[in-house]
Short mmCIF file of C-alpha atoms in Angstrom, two decimals:
data_model
loop_
_atom_site.label_atom_id
_atom_site.label_comp_id
_atom_site.label_asym_id
_atom_site.label_seq_id
_atom_site.Cartn_x
_atom_site.Cartn_y
_atom_site.Cartn_z
CA MET A 1388 -151.95 -7.55 -66.21
CA SER A 1389 -153.77 -6.30 -63.12
CA GLN A 1390 -157.30 -7.53 -62.42
CA HIS A 1391 -160.01 -5.68 -60.50
CA ARG A 1392 -159.17 -5.34 -56.79
CA GLY A 1393 -161.70 -5.84 -54.06
CA ALA A 1394 -162.39 -3.43 -51.21
CA TRP A 1395 -163.94 -3.58 -47.75
CA LYS A 1396 -167.49 -2.27 -47.72
CA ASN A 1397 -166.92 -0.21 -44.59
CA ARG A 1398 -164.78 0.32 -41.52
CA TRP A 1399 -166.62 -2.39 -39.60
CA THR A 1400 -165.75 -5.16 -42.06
CA PHE A 1401 -162.10 -4.05 -42.13
CA MET A 1402 -161.98 -4.11 -38.32
CA LEU A 1403 -163.48 -7.60 -38.18
CA ALA A 1404 -161.09 -8.94 -40.83
CA THR A 1405 -157.98 -7.41 -39.25
CA ALA A 1406 -159.08 -8.48 -35.78
CA GLY A 1407 -159.54 -11.96 -37.22
CA SER A 1408 -156.00 -11.85 -38.53
CA ALA A 1409 -154.69 -10.79 -35.11
CA ILE A 1410 -156.80 -13.16 -33.01
CA GLY A 1411 -154.88 -16.40 -33.21
CA LEU A 1412 -153.66 -19.30 -31.14
CA GLY A 1413 -151.11 -17.16 -29.29
CA ASN A 1414 -153.84 -15.15 -27.59
CA ILE A 1415 -155.53 -18.34 -26.45
CA TRP A 1416 -152.70 -20.58 -25.34
CA LYS A 1417 -149.94 -18.11 -24.50
CA LEU A 1418 -151.08 -14.65 -23.33
CA PRO A 1419 -153.16 -15.76 -20.30
CA TYR A 1420 -150.29 -17.92 -19.00
CA MET A 1421 -147.74 -15.15 -19.56
CA ILE A 1422 -149.93 -12.83 -17.52
CA GLY A 1423 -150.30 -15.34 -14.69
CA VAL A 1424 -146.62 -16.15 -14.21
CA ASN A 1425 -145.25 -12.65 -14.83
CA GLY A 1426 -147.00 -10.54 -12.24
CA GLY A 1427 -150.71 -10.61 -13.04
CA SER A 1428 -152.21 -7.17 -13.50
CA ALA A 1429 -148.72 -5.66 -13.22
CA PHE A 1430 -147.79 -7.55 -16.40
CA VAL A 1431 -151.10 -6.53 -18.01
CA LEU A 1432 -150.14 -2.88 -17.52
CA VAL A 1433 -146.74 -3.50 -19.13
CA PHE A 1434 -148.35 -5.42 -21.99
CA ILE A 1435 -150.91 -2.68 -22.65
CA ALA A 1436 -148.10 -0.10 -22.65
CA CYS A 1437 -146.25 -2.22 -25.22
CA ILE A 1438 -149.41 -2.47 -27.33
CA PHE A 1439 -149.87 1.31 -27.31
CA PHE A 1440 -146.24 2.32 -27.81
CA VAL A 1441 -145.14 -0.46 -30.18
CA GLY A 1442 -148.03 -2.54 -31.50
CA ILE A 1443 -150.49 0.20 -32.44
CA PRO A 1444 -147.93 2.53 -34.11
CA LEU A 1445 -146.54 -0.37 -36.18
CA MET A 1446 -150.01 -1.55 -37.17
CA MET A 1447 -150.87 2.01 -38.21
CA THR A 1448 -147.68 2.06 -40.28
CA GLU A 1449 -148.45 -1.21 -42.04
CA ILE A 1450 -152.04 -0.19 -42.80
CA MET A 1451 -150.81 3.20 -44.02
CA LEU A 1452 -148.32 1.61 -46.43
CA GLY A 1453 -150.99 -0.70 -47.85
CA ARG A 1454 -153.67 1.95 -48.26
CA ARG A 1455 -151.24 4.44 -49.78
CA ALA A 1456 -150.24 2.04 -52.56
CA GLN A 1457 -153.53 0.09 -52.91
CA LYS A 1458 -151.46 -2.94 -53.90
CA ASN A 1459 -150.13 -6.21 -52.55
CA PRO A 1460 -147.02 -5.92 -50.29
CA PHE A 1461 -144.45 -6.52 -53.08
CA ASN A 1462 -145.96 -4.03 -55.51
CA ALA A 1463 -146.78 -1.63 -52.68
CA MET A 1464 -143.18 -1.38 -51.49
CA GLN A 1465 -141.99 -1.08 -55.10
CA GLN A 1466 -144.38 1.82 -55.73
CA LEU A 1467 -143.72 3.57 -52.42
CA ALA A 1468 -139.96 3.31 -52.89
CA ALA A 1469 -140.30 4.87 -56.36
CA GLU A 1470 -142.40 7.71 -54.90
CA ALA A 1471 -139.67 8.35 -52.35
CA ASN A 1472 -136.87 8.10 -54.95
CA ALA A 1473 -135.44 5.23 -52.91
CA SER A 1474 -133.87 1.92 -53.89
CA SER A 1475 -136.12 -0.59 -55.63
CA LEU A 1476 -134.70 -3.21 -53.25
CA TRP A 1477 -137.38 -2.17 -50.77
CA LYS A 1478 -139.83 -4.29 -52.78
CA TYR A 1479 -138.15 -7.38 -51.32
CA LEU A 1480 -139.36 -6.31 -47.90
CA GLY A 1481 -142.88 -6.96 -49.19
CA ALA A 1482 -141.73 -10.25 -50.71
CA MET A 1483 -140.20 -11.38 -47.41
CA GLY A 1484 -143.50 -10.85 -45.61
CA MET A 1485 -145.37 -12.81 -48.27
CA VAL A 1486 -142.93 -15.74 -48.03
CA ALA A 1487 -143.16 -15.66 -44.24
CA GLY A 1488 -146.94 -15.93 -44.43
CA VAL A 1489 -146.75 -18.95 -46.73
CA LEU A 1490 -144.21 -20.70 -44.50
CA ILE A 1491 -146.20 -19.96 -41.35
CA LEU A 1492 -149.38 -21.35 -42.87
CA GLY A 1493 -147.41 -24.49 -43.77
CA PHE A 1494 -147.20 -25.42 -40.08
CA TYR A 1495 -150.13 -23.36 -38.75
CA SER A 1496 -152.53 -25.42 -40.86
CA VAL A 1497 -151.22 -28.57 -39.20
CA ILE A 1498 -152.01 -27.09 -35.78
CA GLY A 1499 -155.40 -26.06 -37.14
CA GLY A 1500 -155.88 -29.71 -38.04
CA TRP A 1501 -155.14 -30.71 -34.45
CA VAL A 1502 -157.93 -28.39 -33.32
CA LEU A 1503 -160.42 -29.85 -35.81
CA SER A 1504 -159.58 -33.38 -34.70
CA TYR A 1505 -160.24 -32.43 -31.07
CA ILE A 1506 -163.69 -31.15 -31.99
CA THR A 1507 -164.49 -34.67 -33.19
CA PHE A 1508 -162.91 -36.20 -30.06
CA ALA A 1509 -165.19 -34.04 -27.91
CA LEU A 1510 -168.30 -34.88 -29.94
CA GLN A 1511 -167.47 -38.59 -29.58
CA GLY A 1512 -167.34 -38.21 -25.77
CA SER A 1513 -163.63 -39.05 -25.64
CA PHE A 1514 -162.90 -36.68 -22.75
CA THR A 1515 -165.34 -38.18 -20.24
CA ALA A 1516 -163.47 -38.82 -16.94
CA ILE A 1517 -160.19 -38.85 -18.85
CA SER A 1518 -157.00 -39.23 -16.78
CA PRO A 1519 -153.87 -37.08 -17.23
CA ALA A 1520 -151.99 -40.09 -18.58
CA GLN A 1521 -154.70 -40.92 -21.11
CA SER A 1522 -154.95 -37.29 -22.22
CA SER A 1523 -151.21 -37.26 -22.88
CA VAL A 1524 -151.43 -40.57 -24.76
CA ASN A 1525 -154.28 -39.25 -26.93
CA PHE A 1526 -152.24 -36.24 -28.02
CA ASP A 1527 -149.11 -38.34 -28.62
CA ASN A 1528 -151.11 -40.80 -30.71
CA LEU A 1529 -152.42 -37.95 -32.85
CA LEU A 1530 -148.89 -36.64 -33.46
CA LYS A 1531 -147.61 -40.11 -34.32
CA SER A 1532 -150.33 -40.74 -36.91
CA PRO A 1533 -149.33 -39.27 -40.30
CA TYR A 1534 -152.70 -40.33 -41.69
CA LEU A 1535 -154.68 -38.34 -39.11
CA LEU A 1536 -152.39 -35.30 -39.24
CA ILE A 1537 -152.42 -35.10 -43.03
CA THR A 1538 -156.18 -35.69 -43.20
CA TRP A 1539 -157.02 -32.87 -40.77
CA HIS A 1540 -154.34 -30.61 -42.24
CA THR A 1541 -156.01 -31.14 -45.62
CA VAL A 1542 -159.45 -30.29 -44.23
CA PHE A 1543 -158.13 -27.09 -42.65
CA MET A 1544 -156.37 -26.07 -45.89
CA VAL A 1545 -159.54 -26.66 -47.92
CA MET A 1546 -161.51 -24.50 -45.47
CA THR A 1547 -158.93 -21.71 -45.72
CA MET A 1548 -158.49 -21.75 -49.48
CA TRP A 1549 -162.24 -21.96 -50.09
CA VAL A 1550 -162.66 -18.59 -48.37
CA VAL A 1551 -159.64 -16.97 -50.06
CA ALA A 1552 -160.68 -18.17 -53.52
CA ARG A 1553 -163.96 -16.26 -53.24
CA GLY A 1554 -162.24 -12.88 -53.05
CA VAL A 1555 -162.47 -9.92 -50.70
CA SER A 1556 -166.21 -9.21 -50.54
CA SER A 1557 -167.58 -12.72 -51.13
CA GLY A 1558 -164.85 -14.57 -49.22
CA LEU A 1559 -162.79 -12.68 -46.66
CA GLU A 1560 -165.48 -10.17 -45.74
CA LYS A 1561 -168.36 -12.63 -45.41
CA ALA A 1562 -166.26 -15.16 -43.52
CA ASN A 1563 -165.02 -12.65 -40.95
CA ASN A 1564 -168.47 -11.07 -40.60
CA ILE A 1565 -169.72 -14.49 -39.48
CA LEU A 1566 -166.72 -16.03 -37.73
CA ILE A 1567 -165.64 -13.16 -35.45
CA PRO A 1568 -169.11 -12.48 -33.95
CA ALA A 1569 -169.58 -16.26 -33.63
CA LEU A 1570 -166.22 -16.52 -31.88
CA PHE A 1571 -167.24 -13.93 -29.28
CA ALA A 1572 -170.68 -15.52 -28.86
CA ILE A 1573 -169.04 -18.87 -28.09
CA LEU A 1574 -166.62 -17.12 -25.73
CA LEU A 1575 -169.52 -15.59 -23.77
CA ILE A 1576 -171.17 -19.02 -23.48
CA LEU A 1577 -167.89 -20.53 -22.24
CA LEU A 1578 -167.43 -17.69 -19.76
CA GLY A 1579 -170.90 -18.32 -18.38
CA TYR A 1580 -170.10 -22.03 -18.12
CA SER A 1581 -166.78 -21.34 -16.36
CA MET A 1582 -168.46 -18.97 -13.92
CA SER A 1583 -171.05 -21.61 -13.00
CA VAL A 1584 -168.85 -24.72 -12.69
CA GLY A 1585 -165.27 -23.39 -12.56
CA ASP A 1586 -163.15 -21.56 -10.00
CA MET A 1587 -163.34 -18.03 -11.39
CA GLN A 1588 -161.87 -16.54 -8.22
CA ALA A 1589 -158.69 -18.60 -8.57
CA ALA A 1590 -158.47 -17.74 -12.27
CA TYR A 1591 -158.87 -14.04 -11.52
CA HIS A 1592 -156.24 -14.26 -8.78
CA PHE A 1593 -153.80 -16.08 -11.09
CA MET A 1594 -154.19 -13.59 -13.92
CA PHE A 1595 -154.76 -10.27 -12.19
CA SER A 1596 -153.23 -10.21 -8.70
CA PRO A 1597 -150.48 -7.59 -9.07
CA ASP A 1598 -146.92 -8.64 -8.27
CA PHE A 1599 -144.50 -5.98 -9.43
CA SER A 1600 -141.53 -8.02 -8.19
CA LYS A 1601 -142.05 -10.31 -11.20
CA ILE A 1602 -141.71 -7.46 -13.71
CA THR A 1603 -138.15 -8.38 -14.65
CA PRO A 1604 -136.35 -7.36 -17.86
CA VAL A 1605 -137.19 -10.78 -19.29
CA ALA A 1606 -140.89 -10.31 -18.43
CA MET A 1607 -140.87 -6.93 -20.17
CA LEU A 1608 -139.23 -8.46 -23.24
CA SER A 1609 -141.91 -11.16 -23.25
CA ALA A 1610 -144.59 -8.46 -23.17
CA LEU A 1611 -142.87 -6.63 -26.03
CA GLY A 1612 -142.61 -9.76 -28.11
CA HIS A 1613 -146.22 -10.76 -27.65
CA ALA A 1614 -147.43 -7.21 -28.33
CA PHE A 1615 -145.66 -7.45 -31.69
CA PHE A 1616 -146.71 -10.96 -32.68
CA SER A 1617 -150.30 -10.78 -31.41
CA LEU A 1618 -151.19 -8.11 -33.98
CA SER A 1619 -149.93 -10.12 -37.01
CA LEU A 1620 -147.26 -7.56 -37.83
CA GLY A 1621 -144.37 -7.95 -40.26
CA MET A 1622 -145.87 -10.55 -42.60
CA GLY A 1623 -147.82 -8.38 -45.03
CA SER A 1624 -151.30 -9.48 -43.90
CA VAL A 1625 -152.13 -6.15 -42.29
CA MET A 1626 -150.63 -4.30 -45.27
CA VAL A 1627 -152.74 -6.12 -47.84
CA TYR A 1628 -155.86 -5.72 -45.70
CA GLY A 1629 -155.02 -2.01 -45.49
CA SER A 1630 -154.79 -1.88 -49.28
CA TYR A 1631 -158.50 -2.73 -49.45
CA LEU A 1632 -159.41 0.04 -46.98
CA GLN A 1633 -161.40 3.09 -48.04
CA ARG A 1634 -159.69 6.51 -47.89
CA ASN A 1635 -162.24 8.06 -45.54
CA VAL A 1636 -161.61 5.60 -42.69
CA SER A 1637 -159.44 6.74 -39.76
CA ILE A 1638 -156.40 4.48 -39.50
CA ALA A 1639 -155.66 5.53 -35.91
CA ASN A 1640 -159.15 4.97 -34.48
CA THR A 1641 -159.58 1.69 -36.29
CA THR A 1642 -156.19 0.37 -35.18
CA ILE A 1643 -156.87 1.19 -31.53
CA CYS A 1644 -160.19 -0.66 -31.70
CA ILE A 1645 -158.54 -3.73 -33.26
CA ALA A 1646 -155.81 -3.79 -30.59
CA LEU A 1647 -158.35 -3.48 -27.78
CA VAL A 1648 -160.53 -6.28 -29.18
CA ASP A 1649 -157.47 -8.51 -29.63
CA THR A 1650 -156.28 -7.92 -26.06
CA LEU A 1651 -159.75 -8.24 -24.52
CA LEU A 1652 -160.27 -11.62 -26.17
CA GLY A 1653 -156.99 -12.92 -24.74
CA LEU A 1654 -157.98 -11.82 -21.23
CA LEU A 1655 -161.50 -13.27 -21.39
CA VAL A 1656 -160.32 -16.58 -22.85
CA GLY A 1657 -157.75 -16.78 -20.06
CA LEU A 1658 -160.42 -16.40 -17.39
CA ALA A 1659 -162.63 -19.02 -19.04
CA ILE A 1660 -159.75 -21.50 -19.41
CA TYR A 1661 -158.09 -21.17 -16.03
CA ALA A 1662 -161.37 -21.23 -14.08
CA LEU A 1663 -161.78 -24.79 -15.36
CA VAL A 1664 -158.12 -25.67 -14.83
CA PHE A 1665 -158.11 -24.55 -11.19
CA ALA A 1666 -161.51 -26.10 -10.44
CA ASN A 1667 -159.94 -29.46 -11.29
CA HIS A 1668 -156.75 -28.74 -9.30
CA LEU A 1669 -154.63 -28.95 -12.44
CA THR A 1670 -151.33 -27.16 -12.99
CA PRO A 1671 -151.65 -24.10 -15.26
CA ASN A 1672 -149.44 -24.23 -18.32
CA ALA A 1673 -149.27 -22.80 -21.83
CA GLY A 1674 -149.00 -23.80 -25.46
CA PRO A 1675 -150.19 -27.08 -26.97
CA GLY A 1676 -149.97 -28.74 -23.56
CA LEU A 1677 -152.68 -26.43 -22.20
CA ILE A 1678 -155.07 -26.81 -25.12
CA PHE A 1679 -154.63 -30.47 -26.04
CA GLN A 1680 -153.69 -32.13 -22.74
CA THR A 1681 -154.74 -30.09 -19.70
CA LEU A 1682 -158.11 -28.74 -20.88
CA PRO A 1683 -159.51 -32.13 -22.03
CA ILE A 1684 -158.95 -33.35 -18.46
CA ALA A 1685 -160.79 -30.32 -17.07
CA PHE A 1686 -163.71 -30.68 -19.49
CA GLY A 1687 -163.82 -34.43 -18.88
CA HIS A 1688 -164.65 -33.95 -15.21
CA MET A 1689 -167.24 -31.18 -15.68
CA PRO A 1690 -171.01 -31.39 -16.25
CA PHE A 1691 -171.74 -31.50 -20.00
CA GLY A 1692 -167.97 -31.30 -20.45
CA ASN A 1693 -167.83 -32.83 -23.91
CA VAL A 1694 -170.42 -30.38 -25.24
CA PHE A 1695 -168.53 -27.38 -23.93
CA ALA A 1696 -165.21 -28.89 -25.03
CA ALA A 1697 -166.59 -29.06 -28.57
CA LEU A 1698 -167.65 -25.41 -28.27
CA PHE A 1699 -164.22 -24.42 -26.97
CA PHE A 1700 -162.34 -26.16 -29.76
CA THR A 1701 -164.74 -24.61 -32.27
CA LEU A 1702 -163.76 -21.21 -30.86
CA VAL A 1703 -160.07 -22.09 -31.24
CA ALA A 1704 -160.73 -23.35 -34.79
CA PHE A 1705 -162.42 -20.07 -35.72
CA ALA A 1706 -159.44 -18.11 -34.33
CA ALA A 1707 -156.99 -20.27 -36.29
CA TRP A 1708 -159.13 -20.10 -39.45
CA THR A 1709 -159.39 -16.30 -39.58
CA SER A 1710 -155.64 -15.99 -39.00
CA ALA A 1711 -154.87 -18.55 -41.70
CA ILE A 1712 -156.98 -16.67 -44.25
CA SER A 1713 -154.90 -13.54 -43.70
CA LEU A 1714 -151.59 -15.41 -44.06
CA VAL A 1715 -152.21 -16.43 -47.66
CA GLU A 1716 -154.00 -13.31 -48.92
CA PRO A 1717 -150.83 -11.22 -49.62
CA THR A 1718 -149.40 -13.80 -52.04
CA ILE A 1719 -152.75 -14.42 -53.73
CA ALA A 1720 -153.15 -10.66 -54.18
CA TRP A 1721 -149.70 -10.49 -55.81
CA VAL A 1722 -150.57 -13.24 -58.33
CA VAL A 1723 -153.96 -11.73 -59.17
CA GLU A 1724 -152.57 -8.20 -59.59
CA ASN A 1725 -149.56 -9.17 -61.71
CA THR A 1726 -150.93 -11.89 -63.97
CA GLN A 1727 -154.09 -12.89 -65.76
CA VAL A 1728 -154.44 -15.95 -63.54
CA LYS A 1729 -157.87 -15.95 -61.92
CA ARG A 1730 -158.10 -15.91 -58.14
CA PRO A 1731 -159.61 -19.42 -57.77
CA PHE A 1732 -156.84 -21.04 -59.83
CA ALA A 1733 -154.12 -19.00 -58.10
CA THR A 1734 -155.56 -20.08 -54.76
CA LEU A 1735 -155.58 -23.72 -55.83
CA CYS A 1736 -151.94 -23.63 -56.97
CA LEU A 1737 -150.66 -21.84 -53.87
CA GLY A 1738 -152.83 -24.05 -51.69
CA ILE A 1739 -151.14 -27.15 -53.13
CA VAL A 1740 -147.69 -25.71 -52.36
CA ILE A 1741 -148.67 -24.93 -48.75
CA TRP A 1742 -150.40 -28.31 -48.44
CA LEU A 1743 -147.13 -30.03 -49.43
CA ILE A 1744 -145.23 -28.01 -46.82
CA GLY A 1745 -147.83 -29.09 -44.29
CA ILE A 1746 -147.36 -32.74 -45.24
CA ALA A 1747 -143.63 -32.42 -44.51
CA VAL A 1748 -144.48 -30.81 -41.17
CA SER A 1749 -146.98 -33.59 -40.38
CA LEU A 1750 -144.39 -36.27 -41.11
CA SER A 1751 -141.82 -34.49 -38.92
CA PHE A 1752 -143.66 -35.72 -35.81
CA SER A 1753 -143.23 -39.37 -36.76
CA VAL A 1754 -141.39 -40.88 -39.74
CA TRP A 1755 -139.33 -37.73 -40.41
CA LYS A 1756 -138.73 -36.80 -36.78
CA ASP A 1757 -134.95 -37.27 -37.09
CA ILE A 1758 -134.63 -34.89 -40.05
CA THR A 1759 -133.13 -31.50 -39.16
CA ILE A 1760 -132.97 -28.54 -41.53
CA MET A 1761 -131.86 -25.49 -39.52
CA PHE A 1762 -129.59 -25.22 -36.47
CA GLY A 1763 -130.40 -28.78 -35.45
CA PHE A 1764 -134.17 -28.18 -35.39
CA GLY A 1765 -136.74 -30.41 -37.04
CA ILE A 1766 -139.01 -29.24 -39.85
CA PHE A 1767 -141.76 -27.83 -37.61
CA ASP A 1768 -139.40 -25.96 -35.28
CA SER A 1769 -137.19 -24.76 -38.15
CA LEU A 1770 -140.12 -23.07 -39.90
CA ASP A 1771 -141.29 -21.58 -36.60
CA LYS A 1772 -137.84 -20.24 -35.68
CA LEU A 1773 -137.09 -18.90 -39.17
CA THR A 1774 -140.33 -16.94 -39.38
CA SER A 1775 -140.93 -15.79 -35.79
CA THR A 1776 -137.29 -15.21 -34.80
CA ILE A 1777 -135.91 -13.69 -38.00
CA MET A 1778 -138.38 -12.82 -40.75
CA LEU A 1779 -141.21 -11.16 -38.79
CA PRO A 1780 -139.10 -8.97 -36.46
CA LEU A 1781 -136.89 -7.97 -39.40
CA GLY A 1782 -139.96 -7.16 -41.49
CA GLY A 1783 -141.46 -5.02 -38.74
CA LEU A 1784 -138.19 -3.18 -38.18
CA LEU A 1785 -137.70 -2.39 -41.87
CA MET A 1786 -141.31 -1.23 -42.27
CA ALA A 1787 -140.88 1.20 -39.37
CA ILE A 1788 -137.61 2.49 -40.86
CA PHE A 1789 -139.12 2.88 -44.32
CA ALA A 1790 -142.20 4.74 -43.08
CA GLY A 1791 -140.21 6.93 -40.71
CA TYR A 1792 -137.09 7.75 -42.69
CA VAL A 1793 -137.65 6.92 -46.38
CA MET A 1794 -141.28 7.71 -47.17
CA LYS A 1795 -142.04 11.33 -48.02
CA PRO A 1796 -143.45 13.18 -44.96
CA HIS A 1797 -146.48 14.59 -46.75
CA HIS A 1798 -147.45 11.10 -47.92
CA ARG A 1799 -147.38 9.90 -44.31
CA GLN A 1800 -149.42 12.86 -43.14
CA ASP A 1801 -151.99 12.47 -45.93
CA GLU A 1802 -152.63 8.82 -45.09
CA LEU A 1803 -152.58 9.04 -41.30
CA ASN A 1804 -154.59 12.27 -41.28
CA LEU A 1805 -153.65 13.10 -37.68
CA GLY A 1806 -153.45 16.42 -35.89
CA ILE A 1807 -150.02 17.83 -35.11
CA ARG A 1808 -149.95 16.43 -31.55
CA TYR A 1809 -151.00 12.88 -32.47
CA TYR A 1810 -148.82 12.84 -35.57
CA SER A 1811 -145.85 13.77 -33.39
CA ILE A 1812 -146.67 10.92 -31.02
CA TRP A 1813 -146.88 8.46 -33.92
CA LYS A 1814 -143.60 9.76 -35.32
CA ILE A 1815 -141.74 9.33 -32.02
CA THR A 1816 -143.13 5.84 -31.43
CA ASN A 1817 -142.63 4.63 -35.02
CA ASN A 1818 -139.25 6.24 -35.65
CA ILE A 1819 -137.57 5.70 -32.28
CA ILE A 1820 -139.43 3.59 -29.73
CA ALA A 1821 -140.72 0.81 -32.02
CA PRO A 1822 -137.39 0.16 -33.84
CA MET A 1823 -135.54 0.01 -30.52
CA ALA A 1824 -138.20 -2.34 -29.13
CA ILE A 1825 -138.00 -4.62 -32.18
CA LEU A 1826 -134.22 -4.75 -31.90
CA LEU A 1827 -134.61 -5.84 -28.28
CA ILE A 1828 -137.14 -8.50 -29.33
CA PHE A 1829 -134.79 -9.65 -32.08
CA LEU A 1830 -131.82 -9.97 -29.70
CA TYR A 1831 -133.97 -11.67 -27.07
CA LEU A 1832 -135.33 -14.26 -29.51
CA LEU A 1833 -131.80 -14.97 -30.74
CA GLY A 1834 -130.75 -15.55 -27.13
CA LEU A 1835 -128.27 -12.68 -27.12
CA ILE A 1836 -129.96 -10.89 -24.19
CA GLY A 1837 -132.22 -11.97 -21.33
#
């Protein structure tokens, strides 16, 4: 039996929530480095083109599907397929996204725990004059400690589930209304700090000096892939957030704003990070190595470094937290809408399941490091590969196909509410360009091209 659904109060709260879903660790530890090593501003131009021709149309599609049905992804696809007189099997597209979100949170929460632990390291002054060797040892010791990993994973899960349990208006909306502005406020403080003590000129040169010779097919595929993943597409989060959106809000305008905010944050974080990296004559890198090994060295040799390190890791924690909230919401919405189970209890039960997955992931760095479950990969890498290489690209591709070729045209037009010219542009990008791009991403991730 369906319970009362929540709704966003206005366009602003929807934008903040969806931007929070999109703003994640990838924009902080991956995008700036990708820009720097793939041609600077030349790569930025390619990336922005990918955002506009692939990311934005697909986000519009996912929001449209959610708002049309006003249901969780599983029920939404079931209803929309029935409206289009199509196979009921389409409902499993929604289910796949929900499962992907749960699996992703299973390892994402562990990474979120790493971030929380580094806030405490910074507050304890652990980064002061730290050497590269000691920074590496600190991170290795964290990974080898099941107790620490499980403890911080548990804290991060409690934070996430506490917000989700409170519902749309009291939980998701209030949290994002606070966390996203706070995230940007911290970013501005860090930018000011980097401009005063860092090498902003070197950071700007690394990220924005144009080198079109580096725009290779592989670089373009990297831009395509990040444009897709950076907007949280294919996992049902955007769809369920769209299902809470009011009918009078423009999907196109809102989506463009979200994409611009998401991209701008990645660029500004990159400048703040690499100004500190280059000021300390460190080698720029990406991923966990950048956040948990290189940056502590940079902060450790800067004035008031531990204070600003704590601020930086708080920013990263906020980005991870808002993304984590969106990962679990589709499945919670399904339980609440299809049963009489109350949201807090549903959140508790699902939280325990994800917490157990996270425990397995935590143990995979130490006592279970020799266990492999997929193609020779350990637990952490198996979950990452399964979701990011298979489930999310496949979900995005099938959503584009459904919206473009299965859904009734007048339903699309009613929801998108675009003029003839802009509707035609959306149709070309969603029906032709985006599916071809996702296929290329899919083949690239599988190692079949590039």
